[in-house]
Short mmCIF file of C-alpha atoms in Angstrom, two decimals:
data_model
loop_
_atom_site.label_atom_id
_atom_site.label_comp_id
_atom_site.label_asym_id
_atom_site.label_seq_id
_atom_site.Cartn_x
_atom_site.Cartn_y
_atom_site.Cartn_z
CA MET A 281 66.46 10.64 14.35
CA VAL A 282 64.44 10.21 11.16
CA SER A 283 60.87 11.41 11.23
CA THR A 284 58.23 9.27 9.56
CA PRO A 285 55.55 10.94 7.48
CA THR A 286 52.07 11.00 8.92
CA ARG A 287 49.71 8.61 7.23
CA THR A 288 46.42 9.75 5.82
CA THR A 289 43.04 8.65 7.10
CA ALA A 290 42.55 6.23 4.21
CA ALA A 291 45.91 4.58 4.93
CA ARG A 292 45.07 4.16 8.60
CA THR A 293 41.72 2.60 7.71
CA ALA A 294 43.27 0.08 5.35
CA GLY A 295 45.93 -0.84 7.89
CA GLY A 296 43.39 -1.34 10.62
CA SER A 297 41.27 -3.63 8.46
CA ALA A 298 44.20 -5.84 7.57
CA ALA A 299 45.46 -6.18 11.11
CA GLY A 300 42.34 -6.61 13.15
CA GLY A 301 39.87 -7.66 10.53
CA SER A 302 37.57 -4.78 11.41
CA THR A 303 35.55 -3.37 8.53
CA ARG A 304 34.15 -0.42 10.49
CA PRO A 305 34.99 2.83 8.66
CA ALA A 306 37.07 5.33 10.50
CA PRO A 307 35.33 8.50 11.62
CA ALA A 308 35.81 11.58 9.49
CA ALA A 309 38.82 13.49 10.61
CA ALA A 310 38.15 16.98 11.90
CA PRO A 311 40.01 19.75 10.10
CA SER A 312 43.26 20.50 11.75
CA PRO A 313 43.44 23.86 13.50
CA ALA A 314 46.88 24.27 12.04
CA GLY A 315 45.44 24.17 8.51
CA ARG A 316 43.11 27.09 9.11
CA ARG A 317 44.14 30.65 8.51
CA PRO A 318 43.59 32.67 11.68
CA VAL A 319 40.82 35.23 11.37
CA THR A 320 42.21 38.60 12.38
CA PRO A 321 40.05 41.35 13.89
CA ALA A 322 40.71 43.49 10.81
CA ALA A 323 39.36 40.73 8.55
CA ARG A 324 36.26 40.43 10.72
CA VAL A 325 35.67 44.17 10.53
CA ARG A 326 36.08 44.10 6.74
CA GLY A 327 33.66 41.19 6.47
CA TRP A 328 31.11 42.92 8.66
CA TYR A 329 31.51 46.14 6.68
CA ARG A 330 31.02 44.41 3.32
CA GLY A 331 28.05 42.46 4.59
CA PHE A 332 26.45 45.59 6.01
CA TRP A 333 26.77 47.53 2.73
CA ALA A 334 25.62 44.54 0.67
CA ALA A 335 22.49 44.28 2.80
CA LEU A 336 21.95 48.03 2.74
CA GLU A 337 22.62 48.76 -0.93
CA GLY A 338 22.20 45.46 -2.74
CA THR A 339 24.54 43.99 -5.31
CA GLY A 340 24.85 43.93 -9.08
CA LYS A 341 21.86 45.32 -10.95
CA SER A 342 19.74 45.47 -7.79
CA ARG A 343 21.60 48.38 -6.24
CA ASN A 344 19.00 50.60 -4.61
CA GLY A 345 21.14 53.76 -4.44
CA SER A 346 21.56 53.93 -0.67
CA THR A 347 25.07 55.37 -1.18
CA TYR A 348 23.63 58.22 -3.24
CA TYR A 349 20.98 59.05 -0.67
CA LEU A 350 23.37 58.76 2.28
CA ILE A 351 25.67 61.33 0.67
CA LEU A 352 22.74 63.58 -0.15
CA GLY A 353 21.08 63.24 3.25
CA SER A 354 24.20 63.82 5.33
CA THR A 355 25.14 66.86 3.23
CA LEU A 356 21.70 68.41 3.59
CA ALA A 357 21.71 67.73 7.34
CA LEU A 358 25.13 69.32 7.84
CA THR A 359 24.13 72.35 5.77
CA ALA A 360 20.93 72.82 7.78
CA ILE A 361 22.85 72.52 11.06
CA GLY A 362 25.34 75.07 9.76
CA ILE A 363 22.70 77.69 8.93
CA MET A 364 21.03 77.19 12.30
CA MET A 365 24.29 77.48 14.24
CA VAL A 366 25.48 80.50 12.23
CA LEU A 367 22.27 82.26 13.24
CA SER A 368 22.83 81.36 16.88
CA ALA A 369 26.54 82.20 17.00
CA SER A 370 26.46 85.47 15.01
CA SER A 371 23.34 87.16 16.36
CA VAL A 372 24.96 88.68 19.46
CA GLU A 373 27.88 90.29 17.64
CA ALA A 374 25.55 91.47 14.86
CA ILE A 375 23.29 93.24 17.37
CA ALA A 376 26.34 94.79 19.05
CA ALA A 377 27.46 96.12 15.64
CA GLY A 378 24.04 97.64 14.97
CA GLU A 379 23.10 95.08 12.31
CA SER A 380 20.22 92.67 11.98
CA PRO A 381 20.70 89.47 14.00
CA TYR A 382 19.70 87.52 10.89
CA SER A 383 22.18 89.13 8.48
CA ALA A 384 24.86 86.42 8.59
CA ALA A 385 22.34 83.58 8.56
CA LEU A 386 20.50 85.07 5.57
CA LYS A 387 23.75 85.38 3.61
CA GLN A 388 24.67 81.83 4.52
CA GLY A 389 21.22 80.65 3.48
CA GLY A 390 21.50 82.46 0.15
CA PHE A 391 24.83 80.83 -0.66
CA ALA A 392 23.41 77.49 0.48
CA ALA A 393 20.52 77.86 -1.99
CA ILE A 394 22.93 78.64 -4.84
CA GLY A 395 25.20 75.79 -3.81
CA LEU A 396 22.34 73.29 -3.60
CA PHE A 397 21.18 74.25 -7.09
CA ALA A 398 24.74 73.82 -8.41
CA MET A 399 24.97 70.48 -6.59
CA PHE A 400 21.71 69.35 -8.18
CA VAL A 401 22.89 70.31 -11.68
CA LEU A 402 26.27 68.60 -11.27
CA SER A 403 24.64 65.46 -9.88
CA ARG A 404 22.56 65.05 -13.06
CA VAL A 405 25.37 65.31 -15.60
CA ASN A 406 28.23 63.06 -16.62
CA VAL A 407 31.46 64.38 -15.14
CA VAL A 408 33.48 63.19 -18.14
CA TRP A 409 32.83 66.45 -19.98
CA MET A 410 34.53 68.31 -17.10
CA ARG A 411 37.89 67.09 -18.41
CA ARG A 412 37.60 69.60 -21.24
CA ILE A 413 37.39 72.54 -18.85
CA ALA A 414 40.11 71.37 -16.44
CA TRP A 415 42.90 73.50 -17.93
CA PRO A 416 40.82 76.71 -18.30
CA VAL A 417 39.52 76.29 -14.74
CA ILE A 418 42.96 75.89 -13.16
CA ALA A 419 44.23 78.88 -15.19
CA LEU A 420 41.31 80.98 -13.95
CA ALA A 421 41.93 79.88 -10.35
CA ILE A 422 45.62 80.88 -10.57
CA ALA A 423 44.65 84.23 -12.08
CA LEU A 424 42.20 84.91 -9.24
CA LEU A 425 44.79 83.96 -6.62
CA GLY A 426 47.20 86.43 -8.20
CA LEU A 427 44.47 89.07 -8.27
CA VAL A 428 43.96 88.64 -4.52
CA LEU A 429 47.54 89.79 -3.91
CA LEU A 430 46.89 92.94 -5.94
CA VAL A 431 43.39 94.10 -4.98
CA GLY A 432 42.39 91.62 -2.28
CA ARG A 433 41.13 92.48 1.18
CA SER A 434 43.10 91.51 4.28
CA ALA A 435 41.49 90.33 7.52
CA LEU A 436 43.07 88.89 10.66
CA GLY A 437 46.48 88.85 9.01
CA ASN A 438 45.38 86.89 5.92
CA GLN A 439 44.83 88.37 2.47
CA ASN A 440 42.31 85.97 1.01
CA TRP A 441 39.22 87.81 -0.17
CA ILE A 442 38.07 89.84 -3.16
CA ASP A 443 35.14 92.22 -2.71
CA VAL A 444 32.37 91.64 -5.25
CA GLY A 445 29.72 94.23 -4.50
CA PRO A 446 28.15 93.53 -1.09
CA PHE A 447 29.73 90.07 -1.00
CA THR A 448 33.27 88.75 -0.65
CA PHE A 449 34.72 85.87 -2.63
CA GLN A 450 37.60 83.64 -1.51
CA PRO A 451 39.46 82.31 -4.58
CA SER A 452 41.47 79.81 -2.52
CA GLU A 453 38.29 77.80 -1.89
CA ALA A 454 37.57 77.62 -5.62
CA ALA A 455 41.22 76.67 -6.22
CA LYS A 456 40.72 73.48 -4.16
CA LEU A 457 38.04 72.11 -6.49
CA ALA A 458 39.82 73.39 -9.60
CA LEU A 459 43.07 71.74 -8.51
CA ALA A 460 41.31 68.43 -7.80
CA LEU A 461 39.69 68.43 -11.25
CA TRP A 462 42.91 69.40 -13.04
CA MET A 463 45.04 66.81 -11.22
CA ALA A 464 42.51 64.06 -11.97
CA THR A 465 42.60 64.97 -15.66
CA VAL A 466 46.40 65.05 -15.91
CA LEU A 467 46.95 61.89 -13.86
CA ASP A 468 44.39 60.02 -15.95
CA ARG A 469 46.26 60.89 -19.15
CA LYS A 470 49.59 59.83 -17.62
CA ALA A 471 48.28 56.72 -15.85
CA LYS A 472 50.70 54.34 -17.58
CA LEU A 473 53.73 56.52 -16.78
CA LEU A 474 53.19 57.19 -13.08
CA HIS A 475 55.64 54.50 -12.01
CA GLU A 476 58.38 56.98 -12.94
CA TRP A 477 58.86 59.75 -10.40
CA ARG A 478 59.32 62.54 -12.95
CA HIS A 479 55.98 61.77 -14.61
CA ALA A 480 54.32 61.61 -11.20
CA LEU A 481 55.63 65.03 -10.18
CA VAL A 482 55.52 66.93 -13.48
CA PRO A 483 53.28 68.84 -14.06
CA VAL A 484 51.00 67.95 -11.12
CA VAL A 485 53.38 69.00 -8.34
CA LEU A 486 55.89 71.00 -10.35
CA PRO A 487 54.77 73.54 -11.38
CA GLY A 488 50.98 73.11 -10.92
CA ALA A 489 50.46 72.62 -7.19
CA MET A 490 53.53 74.67 -6.27
CA ILE A 491 52.15 77.74 -8.06
CA VAL A 492 48.84 77.44 -6.18
CA LEU A 493 50.62 76.88 -2.85
CA GLY A 494 52.98 79.79 -3.44
CA LEU A 495 50.15 82.23 -4.15
CA ILE A 496 48.20 81.06 -1.09
CA LEU A 497 51.24 81.34 1.17
CA ALA A 498 51.93 84.80 -0.26
CA GLY A 499 48.58 85.78 1.26
CA ASN A 500 49.81 84.44 4.63
CA ASP A 501 47.22 81.64 4.79
CA LEU A 502 49.07 78.59 6.12
CA GLY A 503 45.86 76.74 7.06
CA THR A 504 44.50 76.69 3.50
CA ALA A 505 47.96 75.78 2.20
CA MET A 506 47.97 72.71 4.48
CA ILE A 507 44.61 71.60 3.09
CA VAL A 508 45.90 72.04 -0.48
CA MET A 509 48.91 69.86 0.40
CA ILE A 510 46.53 67.17 1.65
CA ILE A 511 44.55 67.42 -1.61
CA VAL A 512 47.70 66.99 -3.70
CA ALA A 513 48.84 63.97 -1.65
CA ALA A 514 45.38 62.38 -1.98
CA ALA A 515 45.35 62.79 -5.76
CA LEU A 516 48.76 61.14 -6.10
CA PHE A 517 47.78 58.31 -3.74
CA PHE A 518 44.56 57.40 -5.55
CA ALA A 519 46.40 57.59 -8.88
CA GLY A 520 48.73 54.80 -7.71
CA VAL A 521 52.01 56.69 -7.34
CA ARG A 522 54.88 54.80 -5.68
CA LEU A 523 54.71 55.08 -1.89
CA TYR A 524 58.36 55.98 -1.39
CA LEU A 525 57.65 59.35 -3.02
CA PHE A 526 55.29 60.19 -0.15
CA GLY A 527 58.06 59.60 2.38
CA ILE A 528 60.42 61.90 0.51
CA ALA A 529 57.72 64.53 0.06
CA GLY A 530 56.79 64.28 3.76
CA ALA A 531 60.38 64.97 4.79
CA PHE A 532 60.57 68.03 2.55
CA LEU A 533 57.20 69.29 3.81
CA ALA A 534 58.25 68.85 7.44
CA VAL A 535 61.38 70.91 6.83
CA GLY A 536 59.43 73.54 4.89
CA THR A 537 56.74 73.82 7.54
CA THR A 538 59.34 74.22 10.26
CA ILE A 539 61.06 77.00 8.32
CA LEU A 540 57.73 78.78 7.71
CA ALA A 541 56.84 78.55 11.41
CA VAL A 542 60.21 79.69 12.74
CA THR A 543 60.55 82.63 10.36
CA ASN A 544 57.08 84.01 11.22
CA PRO A 545 56.66 85.45 14.77
CA ASN A 546 52.87 85.09 14.66
CA ARG A 547 53.00 81.39 13.81
CA MET A 548 55.74 80.75 16.34
CA CYS A 549 53.69 82.47 19.02
CA ARG A 550 50.71 80.25 18.22
CA ILE A 551 52.84 77.13 18.63
CA LEU A 552 54.27 78.39 21.92
CA SER A 553 50.80 79.25 23.22
CA TRP A 554 49.56 75.80 22.25
CA THR A 555 52.35 74.18 24.26
CA GLY A 556 51.47 76.32 27.30
CA GLN A 557 54.36 78.79 27.04
CA THR A 558 54.22 82.56 26.84
CA CYS A 559 55.12 84.50 23.73
CA ALA A 560 57.93 87.05 23.71
CA ASP A 561 55.47 89.97 23.75
CA GLY A 562 53.33 88.38 26.46
CA SER A 563 50.34 87.77 24.16
CA ASP A 564 48.27 84.59 24.19
CA LEU A 565 47.23 83.57 20.69
CA ASN A 566 45.72 80.40 22.09
CA TYR A 567 42.92 82.54 23.52
CA GLN A 568 40.31 81.20 21.09
CA SER A 569 41.18 77.58 21.74
CA THR A 570 41.09 78.05 25.52
CA ASN A 571 37.62 79.60 25.46
CA GLY A 572 36.50 76.98 22.97
CA LEU A 573 37.42 74.31 25.51
CA TYR A 574 35.48 76.23 28.17
CA GLY A 575 32.44 76.17 25.88
CA LEU A 576 32.74 72.45 25.22
CA ALA A 577 33.16 71.73 28.93
CA SER A 578 30.19 73.85 30.02
CA GLY A 579 27.89 72.15 27.50
CA GLY A 580 27.82 68.83 29.34
CA TRP A 581 25.80 66.01 27.87
CA PHE A 582 22.88 67.94 26.38
CA GLY A 583 24.13 71.54 26.31
CA VAL A 584 22.82 74.77 27.78
CA GLY A 585 20.16 75.12 25.08
CA LEU A 586 20.04 76.41 21.53
CA GLY A 587 20.85 80.11 21.46
CA GLN A 588 21.95 80.17 25.13
CA SER A 589 25.72 80.12 24.65
CA ARG A 590 27.74 82.44 26.88
CA GLN A 591 31.08 82.08 25.07
CA LYS A 592 29.69 83.78 21.94
CA TYR A 593 29.47 87.06 23.88
CA SER A 594 32.87 88.11 22.52
CA TRP A 595 34.69 85.48 24.54
CA ILE A 596 35.35 83.56 21.32
CA PRO A 597 36.14 86.05 18.52
CA GLU A 598 34.42 85.19 15.24
CA ALA A 599 32.52 82.38 16.92
CA HIS A 600 30.43 81.69 13.81
CA ASN A 601 33.54 81.02 11.69
CA ASP A 602 36.33 78.60 12.57
CA PHE A 603 35.20 77.92 16.18
CA ILE A 604 31.55 77.19 15.52
CA PHE A 605 32.12 73.59 16.66
CA ALA A 606 32.71 74.94 20.20
CA ILE A 607 29.34 76.71 20.10
CA ILE A 608 27.71 73.46 18.98
CA GLY A 609 29.25 71.69 21.96
CA GLU A 610 28.15 74.39 24.37
CA GLU A 611 24.56 74.76 23.18
CA LEU A 612 23.82 71.17 22.10
CA GLY A 613 26.26 69.35 24.37
CA LEU A 614 28.15 66.16 23.72
CA VAL A 615 25.12 64.73 21.92
CA GLY A 616 25.20 67.58 19.40
CA THR A 617 28.90 67.17 18.68
CA LEU A 618 28.46 63.41 18.27
CA VAL A 619 25.64 64.00 15.78
CA VAL A 620 27.99 66.16 13.69
CA LEU A 621 30.74 63.54 13.93
CA VAL A 622 28.36 60.76 12.89
CA LEU A 623 27.13 62.77 9.91
CA PHE A 624 30.71 63.34 8.73
CA ALA A 625 31.43 59.63 9.28
CA ILE A 626 28.41 58.64 7.18
CA LEU A 627 29.46 61.09 4.48
CA GLY A 628 33.00 59.73 4.43
CA ALA A 629 31.93 56.07 4.39
CA ALA A 630 29.47 56.67 1.55
CA ILE A 631 31.99 58.59 -0.57
CA TYR A 632 34.52 55.84 0.07
CA ARG A 633 32.03 53.37 -1.41
CA VAL A 634 31.94 55.51 -4.54
CA VAL A 635 35.73 55.71 -4.72
CA VAL A 636 36.44 51.98 -4.45
CA ALA A 637 33.86 51.17 -7.14
CA GLN A 638 35.57 53.34 -9.79
CA GLN A 639 37.61 51.62 -12.48
CA ASP A 640 38.56 54.79 -14.37
CA VAL A 641 41.55 56.73 -12.98
CA PHE A 642 39.88 60.10 -13.55
CA HIS A 643 36.78 59.17 -11.57
CA ARG A 644 38.73 57.50 -8.76
CA VAL A 645 41.17 60.37 -8.30
CA LEU A 646 38.46 63.04 -8.45
CA ALA A 647 36.15 61.32 -5.93
CA GLY A 648 39.00 60.31 -3.61
CA THR A 649 40.48 63.80 -3.59
CA ILE A 650 37.12 65.34 -2.71
CA MET A 651 36.66 62.83 0.11
CA VAL A 652 40.07 63.57 1.64
CA TRP A 653 39.58 67.32 1.19
CA LEU A 654 36.27 67.50 3.08
CA LEU A 655 37.07 64.98 5.81
CA GLY A 656 40.64 66.22 6.26
CA GLN A 657 39.50 69.82 6.63
CA ALA A 658 36.81 68.80 9.12
CA SER A 659 39.35 66.82 11.15
CA VAL A 660 41.81 69.72 11.27
CA ASN A 661 39.08 72.14 12.38
CA MET A 662 37.88 69.86 15.17
CA ALA A 663 41.45 69.20 16.28
CA VAL A 664 42.06 72.96 16.60
CA VAL A 665 38.83 73.54 18.57
CA THR A 666 39.53 70.68 20.97
CA GLY A 667 43.12 71.80 21.54
CA LEU A 668 44.79 68.89 19.73
CA ALA A 669 46.50 71.23 17.24
CA PRO A 670 47.64 74.87 17.23
CA VAL A 671 45.17 77.52 16.11
CA ILE A 672 44.91 77.42 12.31
CA GLY A 673 42.32 79.26 10.29
CA VAL A 674 40.44 76.34 8.70
CA PRO A 675 36.60 76.40 8.48
CA LEU A 676 34.38 73.43 9.26
CA PRO A 677 32.85 72.25 5.95
CA PHE A 678 29.11 72.93 5.47
CA ILE A 679 28.82 74.47 8.96
CA SER A 680 31.20 77.42 9.39
CA TYR A 681 30.14 80.81 8.06
CA GLY A 682 31.53 81.52 4.61
CA GLY A 683 29.75 81.59 1.29
CA SER A 684 32.73 80.61 -0.86
CA ALA A 685 33.60 77.57 1.24
CA LEU A 686 29.97 76.38 1.39
CA LEU A 687 29.43 76.89 -2.34
CA MET A 688 32.56 74.99 -3.38
CA SER A 689 31.89 72.17 -0.91
CA LEU A 690 28.38 71.66 -2.28
CA CYS A 691 29.69 71.68 -5.86
CA ALA A 692 32.21 69.02 -4.89
CA ILE A 693 29.41 66.90 -3.41
CA GLY A 694 27.48 67.32 -6.67
CA VAL A 695 30.40 65.75 -8.56
CA VAL A 696 30.44 62.78 -6.17
CA LEU A 697 26.66 62.40 -6.45
CA SER A 698 27.00 62.14 -10.22
CA LEU A 699 29.38 59.20 -9.79
CA ALA A 700 27.13 57.60 -7.16
CA ARG A 701 24.12 57.99 -9.43
CA ALA A 702 25.88 56.03 -12.18
CA GLN A 703 26.28 53.06 -9.79
CA MET A 704 22.54 52.74 -9.21
CA ALA A 705 20.29 50.35 -11.09
CA PRO A 706 18.99 52.02 -14.26
CA GLY A 707 15.39 51.90 -13.10
CA MET A 708 16.23 53.57 -9.77
CA GLN A 709 18.40 56.43 -11.00
CA PRO A 710 17.03 59.95 -10.48
CA LYS A 711 15.90 61.18 -13.85
CA LYS A 712 17.78 63.80 -15.80
CA MET A 713 15.86 67.03 -16.17
CA LEU A 714 18.26 68.86 -18.48
CA LYS A 715 21.27 68.03 -20.60
CA PHE A 716 24.40 70.05 -20.03
CA GLY A 717 27.86 70.11 -21.50
CA PRO A 718 29.33 69.52 -24.94
CA ALA A 719 29.38 65.75 -24.47
CA ALA A 720 25.65 65.65 -23.71
CA PHE A 721 24.95 67.90 -26.70
CA ALA A 722 27.01 65.66 -28.99
CA ASN A 723 25.21 62.59 -27.68
CA SER A 724 21.84 64.19 -28.34
CA VAL A 725 22.88 65.05 -31.91
CA ARG A 726 24.09 61.50 -32.51
CA SER A 727 20.89 60.09 -31.04
CA ALA A 728 18.80 62.30 -33.31
CA ARG A 729 20.77 61.21 -36.38
CA ALA A 730 20.52 57.56 -35.39
CA GLY A 731 16.76 57.95 -34.94
CA ARG A 732 16.33 59.49 -38.38
CA ALA A 733 18.48 56.77 -39.95
CA ALA A 734 16.45 54.05 -38.22
CA THR A 735 13.17 55.58 -39.40
CA LYS A 736 14.44 55.81 -42.97
CA ALA A 737 15.68 52.21 -42.90
CA ALA A 738 12.34 50.99 -41.53
CA THR A 739 10.44 52.82 -44.27
CA THR A 740 12.69 51.37 -46.97
CA SER A 741 12.38 47.81 -45.67
CA THR A 742 8.60 48.11 -45.53
CA SER A 743 8.39 49.29 -49.15
CA ARG A 744 10.50 46.31 -50.39
CA GLY A 745 9.22 42.82 -51.09
CA SER A 746 10.30 39.62 -49.47
CA THR A 747 12.87 38.94 -52.26
CA GLY A 748 14.52 42.26 -51.76
CA SER A 749 13.48 43.64 -55.21
CA PRO A 750 11.83 47.03 -55.30
CA ALA A 751 8.08 46.81 -54.92
CA LYS A 752 5.70 48.44 -57.34
CA PRO A 753 4.16 51.75 -56.45
CA ALA A 754 1.26 51.48 -54.10
CA PRO A 755 -1.42 52.95 -56.45
CA LYS A 756 -0.59 50.48 -59.25
CA LYS A 757 -0.47 47.56 -56.83
CA SER A 758 -3.84 48.33 -55.28
CA THR A 759 -5.71 49.06 -58.54
CA PRO A 760 -7.21 45.88 -60.08
CA ARG A 761 -7.30 47.38 -63.58
CA SER A 762 -3.52 47.55 -63.81
CA SER A 763 -3.23 43.74 -63.46
CA ALA A 764 -6.08 42.86 -65.90
CA PRO A 765 -4.00 42.90 -69.14
CA LYS A 766 -1.62 40.30 -67.69
CA ASN A 767 -4.39 37.83 -66.82
CA PRO A 768 -4.19 34.79 -69.21
CA ALA A 769 -7.80 33.67 -68.56
CA PRO A 770 -9.38 35.38 -71.61
CA LYS A 771 -6.87 33.70 -73.99
CA THR A 772 -7.76 30.29 -72.54
CA ARG A 773 -11.46 30.79 -73.21
CA THR A 774 -10.77 31.90 -76.82
CA LYS A 775 -8.85 28.74 -77.67
CA ALA A 776 -11.59 26.58 -76.22
#
């Protein structure tokens, strides 16, 4: 059976006119449903998302900077919630230890003030000059991580801190930002070679990230090491490394993580407790997670009231640190936890807008790595508190007690704010108050030289005539006596 081709509308019209003599035009044919591309739910969500941001932020030169202010507002809100909840969660244990109930909150507030100032400074400068300090910064971070193993202080089985007077500093938190900056610098220089696996891995993974991971694992901090692995994977992803390398790296990491868990009795006991089994020594290392779930459950919809938590009375050890999300759920209820989740979602969506707008590899990798670092760490912390993952010592960004973590997180936000500021319309950008960095200094010197050259050129052009020949000095030109000898009028009168 031979199929005949379908005739077009014009052909049918002509045929009808010849056969029946009718000159009535045929109605316009409706578009065939088969010719349309089906609209998937994902495409509808993308369209709604783009339309929402276009209406919120504007397009082209009319961008009003909503991304900048969403990042700034959500960060300030999370920091304020963190100081408030640190005060609530730490006051009972501080009073029991004979200290002021405001001691932890005051320290957190002090580090927040320093971090906000650093965030403000970084948001007003161009991050390009940070490339020049990438190598010294990563070298300093590695040196501090090595110093922790020599003179560091150990707490709860982890050796992470260095005592600096009355304060403690955690170099592993600074290493996260230093590693993100260094990887962005190296991957930007090797952007055209990243399709080859050896250029993608050397020196970013081998030896750079492996040295940092080895020093952190030597201090027995598996939680921070997991976050560093996420940071490394994010940097490679946003740099455009081939995806098959992630599958190979994931297999190696799965094997390595299994070996690290099996060879350490403490980690193995945590996994067994998480699955509901009993450890060999009868201990329950899932004690924190269990009481955290009790706190979340007793909070209900609106919580028991700010400052009225019962689980912070030594039921949850170190409640103001890694398990502060459980205290938020108990005192502020489901509404409080949803507010925190929404703030992190706004922060992530706004930073994502900054990432996708970057054309330069350095900017894209740096902003994308910071986004994955903060949101990934927050997700791991909430998963631990809600019992979705074994107990791992990972703080909740901006909220958990810890000056080093808060300071580095705010500095990272300052870097993203600098990139978001550059996307705003020139007339709407927050003004620079100071100029920092060698690049800004060089630009100011060049601007000063260009200004002096322009002034000199304007003076020279004013002193020249319309023909381009040098003009006579001003005193001679303005004095009438100087032009009298050249006047031919007296000679004319003499001849007459």
